[in-house]
């Protein structure tokens, strides 16, 4: 409730975000805050989720992940497969309407070798 009130009284956000965007911002922020204590969290032997980041002003939601292998160990075509998997996960789930409403839902993969790859969900392709 405090977050919603703060958003409603912030002129920059009130001008840039619609009512539905403000509601989405509040919900996403609550999810990120309520799960923050769980991170970092290993979800499988290779993948660790480090953070959920919400930037309401730019309508962005990001999942930061660490992949415990170097990119050189990834099979050919991995990027396309991961992108398709991310699109399907986001677009067929509850976040699909957010993408359609202009939110940028992304994952940033940081590999053991230091490379970083950002993937934004594109729901028109699913």
Short mmCIF file of N, CA, C and O in Angstrom, two decimals, residues 33-124:
data_model
loop_
_atom_site.label_atom_id
_atom_site.label_comp_id
_atom_site.label_asym_id
_atom_site.label_seq_id
_atom_site.Cartn_x
_atom_site.Cartn_y
_atom_site.Cartn_z
N UNK A 33 10.69 -7.74 -3.60
CA UNK A 33 11.05 -7.49 -2.20
C UNK A 33 10.81 -8.71 -1.32
O UNK A 33 11.61 -9.02 -0.44
N UNK A 34 9.72 -9.41 -1.56
CA UNK A 34 9.39 -10.55 -0.70
C UNK A 34 10.30 -11.76 -0.95
O UNK A 34 10.44 -12.62 -0.09
N UNK A 35 10.92 -11.82 -2.13
CA UNK A 35 11.80 -12.94 -2.43
C UNK A 35 13.28 -12.59 -2.30
O UNK A 35 14.13 -13.47 -2.41
N UNK A 36 13.60 -11.33 -2.05
CA UNK A 36 15.00 -10.88 -2.00
C UNK A 36 15.84 -11.68 -1.02
O UNK A 36 17.00 -11.99 -1.29
N UNK A 37 15.27 -12.07 0.11
CA UNK A 37 16.03 -12.81 1.12
C UNK A 37 16.39 -14.22 0.66
O UNK A 37 17.30 -14.83 1.22
N UNK A 38 15.71 -14.72 -0.36
CA UNK A 38 15.99 -16.07 -0.87
C UNK A 38 17.20 -16.12 -1.79
O UNK A 38 17.70 -17.20 -2.11
N UNK A 39 17.65 -14.96 -2.26
CA UNK A 39 18.71 -14.93 -3.26
C UNK A 39 20.05 -14.63 -2.63
O UNK A 39 20.13 -13.90 -1.66
N UNK A 40 21.13 -15.17 -3.18
CA UNK A 40 21.17 -16.04 -4.35
C UNK A 40 20.60 -17.43 -4.04
O UNK A 40 20.69 -17.90 -2.91
N UNK A 41 20.00 -18.04 -5.05
CA UNK A 41 19.36 -19.34 -4.89
C UNK A 41 19.68 -20.22 -6.10
O UNK A 41 19.40 -19.84 -7.25
N UNK A 42 20.26 -21.38 -5.84
CA UNK A 42 20.52 -22.34 -6.91
C UNK A 42 19.21 -23.03 -7.27
O UNK A 42 18.54 -23.59 -6.40
N UNK A 43 18.84 -23.00 -8.54
CA UNK A 43 17.61 -23.65 -8.99
C UNK A 43 17.89 -24.97 -9.67
O UNK A 43 16.98 -25.76 -9.89
N UNK A 44 19.14 -25.19 -10.04
CA UNK A 44 19.61 -26.47 -10.55
C UNK A 44 21.13 -26.46 -10.40
O UNK A 44 21.69 -25.46 -9.92
N UNK A 45 21.82 -27.54 -10.75
CA UNK A 45 23.27 -27.58 -10.52
C UNK A 45 24.08 -26.52 -11.26
O UNK A 45 25.23 -26.25 -10.91
N UNK A 46 23.49 -25.90 -12.27
CA UNK A 46 24.22 -24.94 -13.09
C UNK A 46 23.73 -23.50 -12.92
O UNK A 46 24.48 -22.56 -13.10
N UNK A 47 22.47 -23.33 -12.57
CA UNK A 47 21.83 -22.01 -12.59
C UNK A 47 21.52 -21.49 -11.19
O UNK A 47 20.88 -22.16 -10.40
N UNK A 48 21.96 -20.25 -10.96
CA UNK A 48 21.66 -19.57 -9.70
C UNK A 48 20.95 -18.26 -10.03
O UNK A 48 21.37 -17.50 -10.88
N UNK A 49 19.84 -18.02 -9.34
CA UNK A 49 19.16 -16.73 -9.48
C UNK A 49 19.74 -15.82 -8.41
O UNK A 49 19.75 -16.16 -7.23
N UNK A 50 20.23 -14.66 -8.85
CA UNK A 50 20.87 -13.72 -7.93
C UNK A 50 19.96 -12.59 -7.50
O UNK A 50 20.10 -12.08 -6.39
N UNK A 51 19.04 -12.16 -8.35
CA UNK A 51 18.19 -11.02 -8.00
C UNK A 51 17.03 -10.87 -8.97
O UNK A 51 17.09 -11.33 -10.11
N UNK A 52 16.00 -10.22 -8.48
CA UNK A 52 14.90 -9.73 -9.31
C UNK A 52 14.95 -8.21 -9.17
O UNK A 52 14.99 -7.69 -8.05
N UNK A 53 14.96 -7.51 -10.29
CA UNK A 53 15.10 -6.06 -10.26
C UNK A 53 13.92 -5.44 -11.01
O UNK A 53 13.67 -5.78 -12.16
N UNK A 54 13.23 -4.52 -10.34
CA UNK A 54 12.10 -3.82 -10.94
C UNK A 54 12.47 -2.35 -11.08
O UNK A 54 12.91 -1.72 -10.11
N UNK A 55 12.28 -1.81 -12.28
CA UNK A 55 12.49 -0.39 -12.52
C UNK A 55 11.19 0.14 -13.12
O UNK A 55 10.96 0.03 -14.33
N UNK A 56 10.35 0.67 -12.25
CA UNK A 56 9.00 1.05 -12.68
C UNK A 56 9.00 2.18 -13.70
O UNK A 56 8.23 2.15 -14.65
N UNK A 57 9.86 3.16 -13.52
CA UNK A 57 9.88 4.31 -14.42
C UNK A 57 10.08 3.90 -15.87
O UNK A 57 9.51 4.48 -16.78
N UNK A 58 10.91 2.86 -16.10
CA UNK A 58 11.14 2.39 -17.47
C UNK A 58 10.36 1.11 -17.78
O UNK A 58 10.60 0.48 -18.82
N UNK A 59 9.45 0.73 -16.90
CA UNK A 59 8.61 -0.46 -17.09
C UNK A 59 9.47 -1.69 -17.40
O UNK A 59 9.31 -2.35 -18.42
N UNK A 60 10.41 -1.97 -16.49
CA UNK A 60 11.34 -3.08 -16.71
C UNK A 60 11.37 -4.01 -15.49
O UNK A 60 11.33 -3.56 -14.35
N UNK A 61 11.47 -5.29 -15.79
CA UNK A 61 11.59 -6.34 -14.77
C UNK A 61 12.70 -7.26 -15.25
O UNK A 61 12.66 -7.75 -16.38
N UNK A 62 13.72 -7.46 -14.41
CA UNK A 62 14.89 -8.24 -14.81
C UNK A 62 15.19 -9.32 -13.79
O UNK A 62 15.14 -9.09 -12.59
N UNK A 63 15.54 -10.50 -14.31
CA UNK A 63 15.98 -11.60 -13.49
C UNK A 63 17.48 -11.77 -13.75
O UNK A 63 17.88 -12.00 -14.90
N UNK A 64 18.29 -11.61 -12.72
CA UNK A 64 19.74 -11.80 -12.84
C UNK A 64 20.08 -13.23 -12.48
O UNK A 64 19.75 -13.68 -11.38
N UNK A 65 20.75 -13.92 -13.41
CA UNK A 65 21.11 -15.32 -13.21
C UNK A 65 22.61 -15.51 -13.41
O UNK A 65 23.22 -14.84 -14.25
N UNK A 66 23.17 -16.44 -12.66
CA UNK A 66 24.55 -16.85 -12.84
C UNK A 66 24.53 -18.26 -13.40
O UNK A 66 23.83 -19.13 -12.85
N UNK A 67 25.27 -18.49 -14.47
CA UNK A 67 25.35 -19.80 -15.10
C UNK A 67 26.76 -20.33 -14.82
O UNK A 67 27.75 -19.74 -15.29
N UNK A 68 26.85 -21.42 -14.09
CA UNK A 68 28.14 -21.91 -13.59
C UNK A 68 28.90 -22.75 -14.62
O UNK A 68 29.42 -23.81 -14.31
N UNK A 69 28.93 -22.28 -15.85
CA UNK A 69 29.75 -22.85 -16.91
C UNK A 69 30.19 -21.70 -17.80
O UNK A 69 29.51 -20.68 -17.89
N UNK A 70 31.31 -21.85 -18.48
CA UNK A 70 31.71 -20.81 -19.44
C UNK A 70 30.87 -20.94 -20.71
O UNK A 70 30.36 -22.01 -21.02
N UNK A 71 30.74 -19.86 -21.44
CA UNK A 71 29.96 -19.92 -22.69
C UNK A 71 30.58 -20.91 -23.67
O UNK A 71 29.86 -21.50 -24.48
N UNK A 72 31.88 -21.13 -23.58
CA UNK A 72 32.54 -22.07 -24.50
C UNK A 72 32.05 -23.51 -24.29
O UNK A 72 32.19 -24.34 -25.18
N UNK A 73 31.48 -23.81 -23.13
CA UNK A 73 30.94 -25.14 -22.87
C UNK A 73 29.49 -25.31 -23.35
O UNK A 73 28.95 -26.41 -23.29
N UNK A 74 28.89 -24.24 -23.81
CA UNK A 74 27.50 -24.31 -24.26
C UNK A 74 27.46 -24.93 -25.65
O UNK A 74 28.34 -24.67 -26.48
N UNK A 75 26.43 -25.74 -25.89
CA UNK A 75 26.29 -26.37 -27.21
C UNK A 75 25.92 -25.34 -28.26
O UNK A 75 25.29 -24.32 -27.96
N UNK A 76 26.29 -25.63 -29.50
CA UNK A 76 25.97 -24.74 -30.60
C UNK A 76 24.46 -24.48 -30.62
O UNK A 76 23.66 -25.39 -30.43
N UNK A 77 24.09 -23.25 -30.85
CA UNK A 77 22.68 -22.88 -30.90
C UNK A 77 22.05 -22.59 -29.56
O UNK A 77 20.84 -22.37 -29.47
N UNK A 78 22.85 -22.58 -28.50
CA UNK A 78 22.30 -22.40 -27.15
C UNK A 78 21.55 -21.09 -27.01
O UNK A 78 20.50 -21.04 -26.35
N UNK A 79 22.06 -20.03 -27.61
CA UNK A 79 21.44 -18.72 -27.43
C UNK A 79 20.00 -18.72 -27.96
O UNK A 79 19.08 -18.26 -27.29
N UNK A 80 19.81 -19.24 -29.15
CA UNK A 80 18.47 -19.31 -29.73
C UNK A 80 17.53 -20.17 -28.91
O UNK A 80 16.36 -19.83 -28.73
N UNK A 81 18.04 -21.30 -28.41
CA UNK A 81 17.21 -22.18 -27.58
C UNK A 81 16.82 -21.50 -26.27
O UNK A 81 15.67 -21.58 -25.84
N UNK A 82 17.79 -20.82 -25.64
CA UNK A 82 17.50 -20.12 -24.38
C UNK A 82 16.51 -18.98 -24.61
O UNK A 82 15.63 -18.75 -23.79
N UNK A 83 16.67 -18.27 -25.73
CA UNK A 83 15.75 -17.17 -26.03
C UNK A 83 14.34 -17.71 -26.23
O UNK A 83 13.38 -17.16 -25.70
N UNK A 84 14.20 -18.79 -26.98
CA UNK A 84 12.88 -19.39 -27.21
C UNK A 84 12.27 -19.88 -25.91
O UNK A 84 11.06 -19.70 -25.66
N UNK A 85 13.09 -20.46 -25.05
CA UNK A 85 12.62 -20.94 -23.75
C UNK A 85 12.14 -19.76 -22.90
O UNK A 85 11.09 -19.83 -22.26
N UNK A 86 12.90 -18.67 -22.89
CA UNK A 86 12.53 -17.49 -22.12
C UNK A 86 11.23 -16.88 -22.64
O UNK A 86 10.33 -16.56 -21.86
N UNK A 87 11.12 -16.75 -23.96
CA UNK A 87 9.90 -16.21 -24.57
C UNK A 87 8.69 -17.05 -24.17
O UNK A 87 7.66 -16.51 -23.76
N UNK A 88 8.83 -18.36 -24.27
CA UNK A 88 7.70 -19.23 -23.93
C UNK A 88 7.34 -19.12 -22.45
O UNK A 88 6.17 -19.03 -22.09
N UNK A 89 8.35 -19.13 -21.59
CA UNK A 89 8.11 -19.05 -20.15
C UNK A 89 7.37 -17.77 -19.78
O UNK A 89 6.40 -17.80 -19.02
N UNK A 90 7.80 -16.67 -20.32
CA UNK A 90 7.20 -15.38 -19.98
C UNK A 90 5.87 -15.20 -20.69
O UNK A 90 4.87 -14.82 -20.07
N UNK A 91 5.83 -15.46 -21.96
CA UNK A 91 4.66 -15.12 -22.77
C UNK A 91 3.47 -16.04 -22.55
O UNK A 91 2.33 -15.61 -22.73
N UNK A 92 3.69 -17.27 -22.16
CA UNK A 92 2.57 -18.17 -21.90
C UNK A 92 2.19 -18.14 -20.42
O UNK A 92 1.21 -18.77 -20.03
N UNK A 93 2.95 -17.41 -19.63
CA UNK A 93 2.66 -17.28 -18.20
C UNK A 93 1.94 -15.98 -17.90
O UNK A 93 1.49 -15.26 -18.79
N UNK A 94 1.89 -15.67 -16.64
CA UNK A 94 1.14 -14.48 -16.21
C UNK A 94 1.80 -13.17 -16.60
O UNK A 94 1.17 -12.12 -16.54
N UNK A 95 3.06 -13.19 -17.04
CA UNK A 95 3.74 -11.95 -17.40
C UNK A 95 3.58 -11.58 -18.87
O UNK A 95 3.96 -10.49 -19.29
N UNK A 96 3.01 -12.46 -19.66
CA UNK A 96 2.79 -12.18 -21.08
C UNK A 96 2.05 -10.87 -21.32
O UNK A 96 2.47 -10.06 -22.15
N UNK A 97 0.94 -10.63 -20.62
CA UNK A 97 0.23 -9.36 -20.83
C UNK A 97 1.07 -8.12 -20.51
O UNK A 97 0.87 -7.07 -21.12
N UNK A 98 2.02 -8.26 -19.60
CA UNK A 98 2.90 -7.12 -19.30
C UNK A 98 3.78 -6.78 -20.50
O UNK A 98 3.98 -5.61 -20.83
N UNK A 99 4.30 -7.82 -21.15
CA UNK A 99 5.13 -7.60 -22.34
C UNK A 99 4.28 -6.92 -23.41
O UNK A 99 4.71 -5.95 -24.05
N UNK A 100 3.07 -7.40 -23.60
CA UNK A 100 2.17 -6.81 -24.59
C UNK A 100 1.83 -5.36 -24.25
O UNK A 100 1.55 -4.56 -25.13
N UNK A 101 1.88 -5.01 -22.95
CA UNK A 101 1.59 -3.65 -22.50
C UNK A 101 2.83 -2.76 -22.49
O UNK A 101 2.78 -1.63 -22.00
N UNK A 102 3.94 -3.29 -23.01
CA UNK A 102 5.13 -2.46 -23.13
C UNK A 102 6.18 -2.63 -22.05
O UNK A 102 7.18 -1.91 -22.04
N UNK A 103 5.99 -3.59 -21.15
CA UNK A 103 7.01 -3.85 -20.14
C UNK A 103 8.15 -4.65 -20.76
O UNK A 103 7.93 -5.51 -21.61
N UNK A 104 9.35 -4.37 -20.31
CA UNK A 104 10.54 -5.11 -20.75
C UNK A 104 10.83 -6.16 -19.67
O UNK A 104 11.27 -5.83 -18.58
N UNK A 105 10.59 -7.41 -20.02
CA UNK A 105 10.84 -8.52 -19.09
C UNK A 105 12.09 -9.24 -19.61
O UNK A 105 12.08 -9.78 -20.71
N UNK A 106 13.15 -9.19 -18.82
CA UNK A 106 14.41 -9.73 -19.31
C UNK A 106 15.11 -10.60 -18.27
O UNK A 106 14.80 -10.53 -17.08
N UNK A 107 16.04 -11.39 -18.78
CA UNK A 107 16.94 -12.13 -17.92
C UNK A 107 18.36 -11.77 -18.35
O UNK A 107 18.63 -11.61 -19.54
N UNK A 108 19.21 -11.58 -17.38
CA UNK A 108 20.62 -11.33 -17.66
C UNK A 108 21.39 -12.54 -17.15
O UNK A 108 21.35 -12.87 -15.96
N UNK A 109 22.06 -13.22 -18.08
CA UNK A 109 22.82 -14.41 -17.76
C UNK A 109 24.29 -14.02 -17.66
O UNK A 109 24.85 -13.50 -18.62
N UNK A 110 24.89 -14.26 -16.50
CA UNK A 110 26.31 -14.04 -16.32
C UNK A 110 26.96 -15.41 -16.21
O UNK A 110 26.63 -16.18 -15.31
N UNK A 111 27.85 -15.71 -17.15
CA UNK A 111 28.49 -17.02 -17.20
C UNK A 111 29.76 -17.05 -16.35
O UNK A 111 30.35 -16.01 -16.05
N UNK A 112 30.18 -18.25 -15.98
CA UNK A 112 31.38 -18.44 -15.17
C UNK A 112 32.60 -17.81 -15.83
O UNK A 112 33.54 -17.39 -15.14
N UNK A 113 32.60 -17.70 -17.14
CA UNK A 113 33.72 -17.11 -17.87
C UNK A 113 33.65 -15.59 -17.93
O UNK A 113 34.52 -14.95 -18.49
N UNK A 114 32.59 -15.01 -17.35
CA UNK A 114 32.47 -13.55 -17.27
C UNK A 114 31.56 -12.92 -18.31
O UNK A 114 31.17 -11.76 -18.16
N UNK A 115 31.22 -13.62 -19.38
CA UNK A 115 30.33 -13.05 -20.38
C UNK A 115 28.94 -12.82 -19.79
O UNK A 115 28.48 -13.59 -18.96
N UNK A 116 28.32 -11.75 -20.27
CA UNK A 116 26.95 -11.43 -19.87
C UNK A 116 26.08 -11.36 -21.10
O UNK A 116 26.47 -10.75 -22.10
N UNK A 117 24.91 -11.96 -21.02
CA UNK A 117 23.97 -11.96 -22.13
C UNK A 117 22.60 -11.55 -21.59
O UNK A 117 22.13 -12.11 -20.60
N UNK A 118 21.99 -10.56 -22.23
CA UNK A 118 20.64 -10.15 -21.83
C UNK A 118 19.65 -10.64 -22.87
O UNK A 118 19.88 -10.49 -24.06
N UNK A 119 18.54 -11.20 -22.39
CA UNK A 119 17.48 -11.67 -23.26
C UNK A 119 16.18 -11.04 -22.82
O UNK A 119 15.76 -11.20 -21.68
N UNK A 120 15.55 -10.32 -23.73
CA UNK A 120 14.25 -9.73 -23.47
C UNK A 120 13.17 -10.64 -24.04
O UNK A 120 13.35 -11.21 -25.12
N UNK A 121 12.08 -10.77 -23.33
CA UNK A 121 10.97 -11.59 -23.83
C UNK A 121 10.28 -10.86 -24.97
O UNK A 121 10.01 -9.67 -24.90
N UNK A 122 10.01 -11.61 -26.04
CA UNK A 122 9.30 -11.09 -27.21
C UNK A 122 8.10 -11.98 -27.44
O UNK A 122 8.24 -13.09 -27.95
N UNK A 123 6.94 -11.50 -27.09
CA UNK A 123 5.76 -12.35 -27.10
C UNK A 123 5.10 -12.49 -28.46
O UNK A 123 4.31 -13.40 -28.65
N UNK A 124 5.40 -11.69 -29.40
CA UNK A 124 4.81 -11.82 -30.71
C UNK A 124 5.28 -13.07 -31.45
O UNK A 124 4.66 -13.51 -32.38
#
